[in-house]
Each structure stands twice: as C-alpha cells, then as structure tokens.
mmCIF file of N, CA, C and O in Angstrom:
data_model
loop_
_atom_site.group_PDB
_atom_site.id
_atom_site.type_symbol
_atom_site.label_atom_id
_atom_site.label_comp_id
_atom_site.label_asym_id
_atom_site.label_seq_id
_atom_site.Cartn_x
_atom_site.Cartn_y
_atom_site.Cartn_z
ATOM 1 N N SER S 1 102.802 63.549 95.500
ATOM 2 C CA SER S 1 103.731 63.019 94.515
ATOM 3 C C SER S 1 104.876 64.001 94.295
ATOM 4 O O SER S 1 104.779 65.177 94.602
ATOM 5 N N SER S 2 105.924 63.506 93.720
ATOM 6 C CA SER S 2 107.107 64.324 93.466
ATOM 7 C C SER S 2 106.804 65.450 92.477
ATOM 8 O O SER S 2 107.282 66.575 92.639
ATOM 9 N N PHE S 3 106.000 65.133 91.465
ATOM 10 C CA PHE S 3 105.652 66.158 90.476
ATOM 11 C C PHE S 3 104.833 67.276 91.121
ATOM 12 O O PHE S 3 105.075 68.456 90.874
ATOM 13 N N ALA S 4 103.880 66.902 91.950
ATOM 14 C CA ALA S 4 103.045 67.899 92.628
ATOM 15 C C ALA S 4 103.884 68.776 93.559
ATOM 16 O O ALA S 4 103.664 69.985 93.648
ATOM 17 N N THR S 5 104.852 68.197 94.214
ATOM 18 C CA THR S 5 105.737 68.955 95.105
ATOM 19 C C THR S 5 106.569 69.951 94.310
ATOM 20 O O THR S 5 106.700 71.108 94.701
ATOM 21 N N ARG S 6 107.100 69.500 93.190
ATOM 22 C CA ARG S 6 107.892 70.402 92.334
ATOM 23 C C ARG S 6 107.026 71.501 91.740
ATOM 24 O O ARG S 6 107.445 72.656 91.647
ATOM 25 N N LEU S 7 105.811 71.151 91.354
ATOM 26 C CA LEU S 7 104.893 72.141 90.799
ATOM 27 C C LEU S 7 104.527 73.190 91.849
ATOM 28 O O LEU S 7 104.480 74.386 91.549
ATOM 29 N N ASP S 8 104.304 72.755 93.071
ATOM 30 C CA ASP S 8 104.000 73.689 94.153
ATOM 31 C C ASP S 8 105.191 74.607 94.431
ATOM 32 O O ASP S 8 105.016 75.811 94.635
ATOM 33 N N ALA S 9 106.397 74.060 94.410
ATOM 34 C CA ALA S 9 107.596 74.871 94.621
ATOM 35 C C ALA S 9 107.757 75.898 93.503
ATOM 36 O O ALA S 9 108.110 77.055 93.760
ATOM 37 N N LEU S 10 107.478 75.497 92.276
ATOM 38 C CA LEU S 10 107.562 76.419 91.142
ATOM 39 C C LEU S 10 106.532 77.528 91.285
ATOM 40 O O LEU S 10 106.828 78.704 91.053
ATOM 41 N N LYS S 11 105.326 77.180 91.701
ATOM 42 C CA LYS S 11 104.279 78.179 91.902
ATOM 43 C C LYS S 11 104.701 79.198 92.960
ATOM 44 O O LYS S 11 104.563 80.405 92.757
ATOM 45 N N LYS S 12 105.248 78.722 94.068
ATOM 46 C CA LYS S 12 105.700 79.627 95.133
ATOM 47 C C LYS S 12 106.828 80.532 94.635
ATOM 48 O O LYS S 12 106.868 81.717 94.965
ATOM 49 N N TYR S 13 107.728 79.981 93.847
ATOM 50 C CA TYR S 13 108.829 80.770 93.293
ATOM 51 C C TYR S 13 108.300 81.864 92.368
ATOM 52 O O TYR S 13 108.729 83.012 92.448
ATOM 53 N N LEU S 14 107.368 81.508 91.497
ATOM 54 C CA LEU S 14 106.818 82.486 90.563
ATOM 55 C C LEU S 14 106.042 83.576 91.289
ATOM 56 O O LEU S 14 106.137 84.759 90.925
ATOM 57 N N VAL S 15 105.294 83.222 92.321
ATOM 58 C CA VAL S 15 104.577 84.220 93.111
ATOM 59 C C VAL S 15 105.574 85.174 93.770
ATOM 60 O O VAL S 15 105.378 86.390 93.764
ATOM 61 N N ALA S 16 106.651 84.627 94.330
ATOM 62 C CA ALA S 16 107.672 85.464 94.961
ATOM 63 C C ALA S 16 108.308 86.414 93.942
ATOM 64 O O ALA S 16 108.561 87.586 94.251
ATOM 65 N N CYS S 17 108.549 85.922 92.720
ATOM 66 C CA CYS S 17 109.127 86.778 91.673
ATOM 67 C C CYS S 17 108.190 87.925 91.315
ATOM 68 O O CYS S 17 108.617 89.078 91.194
ATOM 69 N N VAL S 18 106.916 87.618 91.146
ATOM 70 C CA VAL S 18 105.933 88.648 90.792
ATOM 71 C C VAL S 18 105.810 89.665 91.923
ATOM 72 O O VAL S 18 105.752 90.875 91.685
ATOM 73 N N GLU S 19 105.776 89.185 93.166
ATOM 74 C CA GLU S 19 105.681 90.101 94.306
ATOM 75 C C GLU S 19 106.910 91.006 94.401
ATOM 76 O O GLU S 19 106.788 92.195 94.685
ATOM 77 N N THR S 20 108.087 90.443 94.142
ATOM 78 C CA THR S 20 109.313 91.235 94.176
ATOM 79 C C THR S 20 109.288 92.307 93.090
ATOM 80 O O THR S 20 109.641 93.470 93.345
ATOM 81 N N CYS S 21 108.854 91.936 91.898
ATOM 82 C CA CYS S 21 108.744 92.922 90.815
ATOM 83 C C CYS S 21 107.763 94.029 91.183
ATOM 84 O O CYS S 21 108.030 95.212 90.931
ATOM 85 N N ALA S 22 106.653 93.664 91.784
ATOM 86 C CA ALA S 22 105.661 94.662 92.199
ATOM 87 C C ALA S 22 106.241 95.591 93.255
ATOM 88 O O ALA S 22 106.011 96.809 93.225
ATOM 89 N N ASP S 23 107.004 95.030 94.198
ATOM 90 C CA ASP S 23 107.632 95.854 95.236
ATOM 91 C C ASP S 23 108.592 96.870 94.629
ATOM 92 O O ASP S 23 108.586 98.049 94.996
ATOM 93 N N TYR S 24 109.423 96.415 93.695
ATOM 94 C CA TYR S 24 110.399 97.324 93.100
ATOM 95 C C TYR S 24 109.728 98.353 92.190
ATOM 96 O O TYR S 24 110.185 99.489 92.092
ATOM 97 N N TYR S 25 108.648 97.974 91.536
ATOM 98 C CA TYR S 25 107.901 98.941 90.730
ATOM 99 C C TYR S 25 107.308 100.019 91.634
ATOM 100 O O TYR S 25 107.375 101.211 91.327
ATOM 101 N N GLU S 26 106.741 99.603 92.752
ATOM 102 C CA GLU S 26 106.194 100.554 93.724
ATOM 103 C C GLU S 26 107.296 101.479 94.247
ATOM 104 O O GLU S 26 107.108 102.696 94.361
ATOM 105 N N ALA S 27 108.454 100.903 94.549
ATOM 106 C CA ALA S 27 109.569 101.704 95.056
ATOM 107 C C ALA S 27 110.035 102.711 94.002
ATOM 108 O O ALA S 27 110.331 103.863 94.331
ATOM 109 N N ALA S 28 110.107 102.292 92.744
ATOM 110 C CA ALA S 28 110.555 103.201 91.683
ATOM 111 C C ALA S 28 109.585 104.363 91.513
ATOM 112 O O ALA S 28 110.005 105.520 91.353
ATOM 113 N N ALA S 29 108.286 104.065 91.564
ATOM 114 C CA ALA S 29 107.293 105.134 91.435
ATOM 115 C C ALA S 29 107.376 106.105 92.606
ATOM 116 O O ALA S 29 107.302 107.328 92.419
ATOM 117 N N LEU S 30 107.546 105.576 93.801
ATOM 118 C CA LEU S 30 107.659 106.432 94.976
ATOM 119 C C LEU S 30 108.936 107.269 94.918
ATOM 120 O O LEU S 30 108.933 108.456 95.237
ATOM 121 N N TYR S 31 110.038 106.655 94.474
ATOM 122 C CA TYR S 31 111.295 107.400 94.344
ATOM 123 C C TYR S 31 111.140 108.537 93.348
ATOM 124 O O TYR S 31 111.608 109.658 93.593
ATOM 125 N N ASP S 32 110.500 108.266 92.208
ATOM 126 C CA ASP S 32 110.276 109.316 91.215
ATOM 127 C C ASP S 32 109.515 110.490 91.822
ATOM 128 O O ASP S 32 109.821 111.645 91.554
ATOM 129 N N ALA S 33 108.517 110.174 92.632
ATOM 130 C CA ALA S 33 107.712 111.227 93.247
ATOM 131 C C ALA S 33 108.500 112.008 94.299
ATOM 132 O O ALA S 33 108.435 113.243 94.349
ATOM 133 N N LEU S 34 109.266 111.303 95.125
ATOM 134 C CA LEU S 34 109.961 111.965 96.236
ATOM 135 C C LEU S 34 111.280 112.613 95.829
ATOM 136 O O LEU S 34 111.715 113.577 96.460
ATOM 137 N N SER S 35 111.925 112.095 94.797
ATOM 138 C CA SER S 35 113.237 112.633 94.425
ATOM 139 C C SER S 35 113.145 114.069 93.918
ATOM 140 O O SER S 35 114.137 114.796 93.919
ATOM 141 N N GLY S 36 111.966 114.473 93.504
ATOM 142 C CA GLY S 36 111.783 115.847 93.040
ATOM 143 C C GLY S 36 111.610 116.857 94.159
ATOM 144 O O GLY S 36 111.624 118.069 93.909
ATOM 145 N N LEU S 37 111.450 116.377 95.385
ATOM 146 C CA LEU S 37 111.298 117.297 96.516
ATOM 147 C C LEU S 37 112.635 117.938 96.869
ATOM 148 O O LEU S 37 113.700 117.358 96.636
ATOM 149 N N SER S 38 112.573 119.097 97.467
ATOM 150 C CA SER S 38 113.799 119.753 97.931
ATOM 151 C C SER S 38 114.320 119.018 99.165
ATOM 152 O O SER S 38 113.604 118.236 99.797
ATOM 153 N N ASP S 39 115.575 119.278 99.507
ATOM 154 C CA ASP S 39 116.155 118.669 100.706
ATOM 155 C C ASP S 39 115.356 119.050 101.946
ATOM 156 O O ASP S 39 115.151 118.214 102.834
ATOM 157 N N ALA S 40 114.888 120.289 102.002
ATOM 158 C CA ALA S 40 114.106 120.741 103.157
ATOM 159 C C ALA S 40 112.776 119.984 103.240
ATOM 160 O O ALA S 40 112.357 119.579 104.331
ATOM 161 N N GLU S 41 112.127 119.776 102.093
ATOM 162 C CA GLU S 41 110.863 119.034 102.090
ATOM 163 C C GLU S 41 111.082 117.579 102.496
ATOM 164 O O GLU S 41 110.287 117.008 103.253
ATOM 165 N N LEU S 42 112.164 116.980 102.009
ATOM 166 C CA LEU S 42 112.485 115.609 102.404
ATOM 167 C C LEU S 42 112.732 115.534 103.907
ATOM 168 O O LEU S 42 112.256 114.613 104.581
ATOM 169 N N HIS S 43 113.474 116.503 104.427
ATOM 170 C CA HIS S 43 113.783 116.526 105.857
ATOM 171 C C HIS S 43 112.496 116.625 106.684
ATOM 172 O O HIS S 43 112.369 115.968 107.723
ATOM 173 N N ARG S 44 111.551 117.434 106.242
ATOM 174 C CA ARG S 44 110.273 117.547 106.954
ATOM 175 C C ARG S 44 109.522 116.214 106.977
ATOM 176 O O ARG S 44 108.747 115.943 107.890
ATOM 177 N N CYS S 45 109.757 115.390 105.980
ATOM 178 C CA CYS S 45 109.137 114.057 105.925
ATOM 179 C C CYS S 45 109.974 113.013 106.665
ATOM 180 O O CYS S 45 109.626 111.826 106.666
ATOM 181 N N GLY S 46 111.078 113.446 107.252
ATOM 182 C CA GLY S 46 111.951 112.514 107.963
ATOM 183 C C GLY S 46 112.851 111.718 107.044
ATOM 184 O O GLY S 46 113.315 110.640 107.399
ATOM 185 N N LEU S 47 113.107 112.259 105.845
ATOM 186 C CA LEU S 47 113.921 111.561 104.853
ATOM 187 C C LEU S 47 115.173 112.362 104.523
ATOM 188 O O LEU S 47 115.219 113.565 104.737
ATOM 189 N N SER S 48 116.152 111.676 103.984
ATOM 190 C CA SER S 48 117.393 112.303 103.551
ATOM 191 C C SER S 48 117.667 111.879 102.111
ATOM 192 O O SER S 48 117.452 110.715 101.747
ATOM 193 N N ARG S 49 118.126 112.808 101.299
ATOM 194 C CA ARG S 49 118.449 112.469 99.915
ATOM 195 C C ARG S 49 119.540 111.395 99.856
ATOM 196 O O ARG S 49 119.544 110.542 98.972
ATOM 197 N N ASP S 50 120.457 111.420 100.843
ATOM 198 C CA ASP S 50 121.555 110.450 100.859
ATOM 199 C C ASP S 50 121.067 109.010 100.991
ATOM 200 O O ASP S 50 121.712 108.093 100.492
ATOM 201 N N THR S 51 119.962 108.806 101.687
ATOM 202 C CA THR S 51 119.474 107.443 101.928
ATOM 203 C C THR S 51 118.092 107.201 101.324
ATOM 204 O O THR S 51 117.452 106.187 101.623
ATOM 205 N N LEU S 52 117.633 108.089 100.477
ATOM 206 C CA LEU S 52 116.273 108.025 99.951
ATOM 207 C C LEU S 52 115.989 106.709 99.237
ATOM 208 O O LEU S 52 114.986 106.041 99.530
ATOM 209 N N ALA S 53 116.846 106.314 98.325
ATOM 210 C CA ALA S 53 116.609 105.080 97.568
ATOM 211 C C ALA S 53 116.552 103.871 98.494
ATOM 212 O O ALA S 53 115.660 103.021 98.378
ATOM 213 N N ARG S 54 117.492 103.782 99.414
ATOM 214 C CA ARG S 54 117.517 102.645 100.346
ATOM 215 C C ARG S 54 116.274 102.638 101.233
ATOM 216 O O ARG S 54 115.639 101.604 101.430
ATOM 217 N N ASP S 55 115.906 103.810 101.766
ATOM 218 C CA ASP S 55 114.745 103.896 102.644
ATOM 219 C C ASP S 55 113.466 103.494 101.919
ATOM 220 O O ASP S 55 112.629 102.771 102.466
ATOM 221 N N ILE S 56 113.316 103.940 100.692
ATOM 222 C CA ILE S 56 112.112 103.612 99.918
ATOM 223 C C ILE S 56 112.083 102.129 99.584
ATOM 224 O O ILE S 56 111.040 101.470 99.705
ATOM 225 N N THR S 57 113.218 101.589 99.162
ATOM 226 C CA THR S 57 113.270 100.167 98.826
ATOM 227 C C THR S 57 112.912 99.316 100.028
ATOM 228 O O THR S 57 112.134 98.363 99.926
ATOM 229 N N GLN S 58 113.453 99.660 101.193
ATOM 230 C CA GLN S 58 113.126 98.913 102.406
ATOM 231 C C GLN S 58 111.652 99.052 102.765
ATOM 232 O O GLN S 58 111.017 98.088 103.187
ATOM 233 N N ALA S 59 111.103 100.233 102.600
ATOM 234 C CA ALA S 59 109.696 100.458 102.941
ATOM 235 C C ALA S 59 108.761 99.685 102.018
ATOM 236 O O ALA S 59 107.684 99.268 102.438
ATOM 237 N N CYS S 60 109.169 99.472 100.779
ATOM 238 C CA CYS S 60 108.311 98.790 99.808
ATOM 239 C C CYS S 60 108.552 97.289 99.749
ATOM 240 O O CYS S 60 107.815 96.573 99.062
ATOM 241 N N ASP S 61 109.537 96.794 100.470
ATOM 242 C CA ASP S 61 109.873 95.372 100.450
ATOM 243 C C ASP S 61 108.939 94.607 101.380
ATOM 244 O O ASP S 61 109.001 94.746 102.588
ATOM 245 N N ARG S 62 108.059 93.783 100.813
ATOM 246 C CA ARG S 62 107.077 93.076 101.641
ATOM 247 C C ARG S 62 107.707 92.013 102.527
ATOM 248 O O ARG S 62 107.059 91.506 103.423
ATOM 249 N N THR S 63 108.972 91.658 102.287
ATOM 250 C CA THR S 63 109.641 90.702 103.168
ATOM 251 C C THR S 63 110.257 91.399 104.371
ATOM 252 O O THR S 63 110.738 90.750 105.288
ATOM 253 N N ASN S 64 110.232 92.719 104.365
ATOM 254 C CA ASN S 64 110.786 93.508 105.463
ATOM 255 C C ASN S 64 109.742 93.581 106.578
ATOM 256 O O ASN S 64 108.632 94.030 106.374
ATOM 257 N N ASP S 65 110.112 93.175 107.769
ATOM 258 C CA ASP S 65 109.176 93.171 108.907
ATOM 259 C C ASP S 65 108.635 94.567 109.219
ATOM 260 O O ASP S 65 107.536 94.700 109.713
ATOM 261 N N ARG S 66 109.421 95.611 108.954
ATOM 262 C CA ARG S 66 108.998 96.975 109.280
ATOM 263 C C ARG S 66 107.800 97.409 108.443
ATOM 264 O O ARG S 66 107.042 98.270 108.863
ATOM 265 N N ARG S 67 107.614 96.836 107.281
ATOM 266 C CA ARG S 67 106.494 97.227 106.414
ATOM 267 C C ARG S 67 105.153 96.892 107.062
ATOM 268 O O ARG S 67 104.169 97.595 106.910
ATOM 269 N N ALA S 68 105.097 95.787 107.796
ATOM 270 C CA ALA S 68 103.849 95.337 108.392
ATOM 271 C C ALA S 68 103.443 96.186 109.615
ATOM 272 O O ALA S 68 102.317 96.134 110.054
ATOM 273 N N GLN S 69 104.360 96.953 110.133
ATOM 274 C CA GLN S 69 104.080 97.742 111.338
ATOM 275 C C GLN S 69 103.333 98.993 111.036
ATOM 276 O O GLN S 69 103.331 99.533 110.016
#
C-alpha cells in the first residue's frame, strides 16, 4: 500500500540520519584524540594536520567505500 511504502521510506531515512550522526560523533571523538598529537606523531601515523579533519571524516563515513576495505 501507499502508506506502507511511505512508512518504509521514512524508516530508511531515519536510519540513515542516525547512522550519519553516529559517524560524525565517531569522527569528532577521533579528531579530539588525534589533534593533540604533534606533527611528527601524526606523520608517523601517515597523517597530516592540514588534512586531518577531512581524512578522519572520510574514514568514519560508512557510505565511503574505503571504510569497508
């Protein structure tokens, strides 16, 4: 039925919203932990302060194919 289809779409949307919030919360916690490292420590981990936020966000994004690898 049309109502069931709309309800299913709403459920999928809400799940996606919750998952996105969880991803960004995970990214924020990881950023807090890594941002305190020195540039040398970040470099040893293969990270750069210039791209740290972007790299962490991409790593924590479950829609990013690289996360599954």
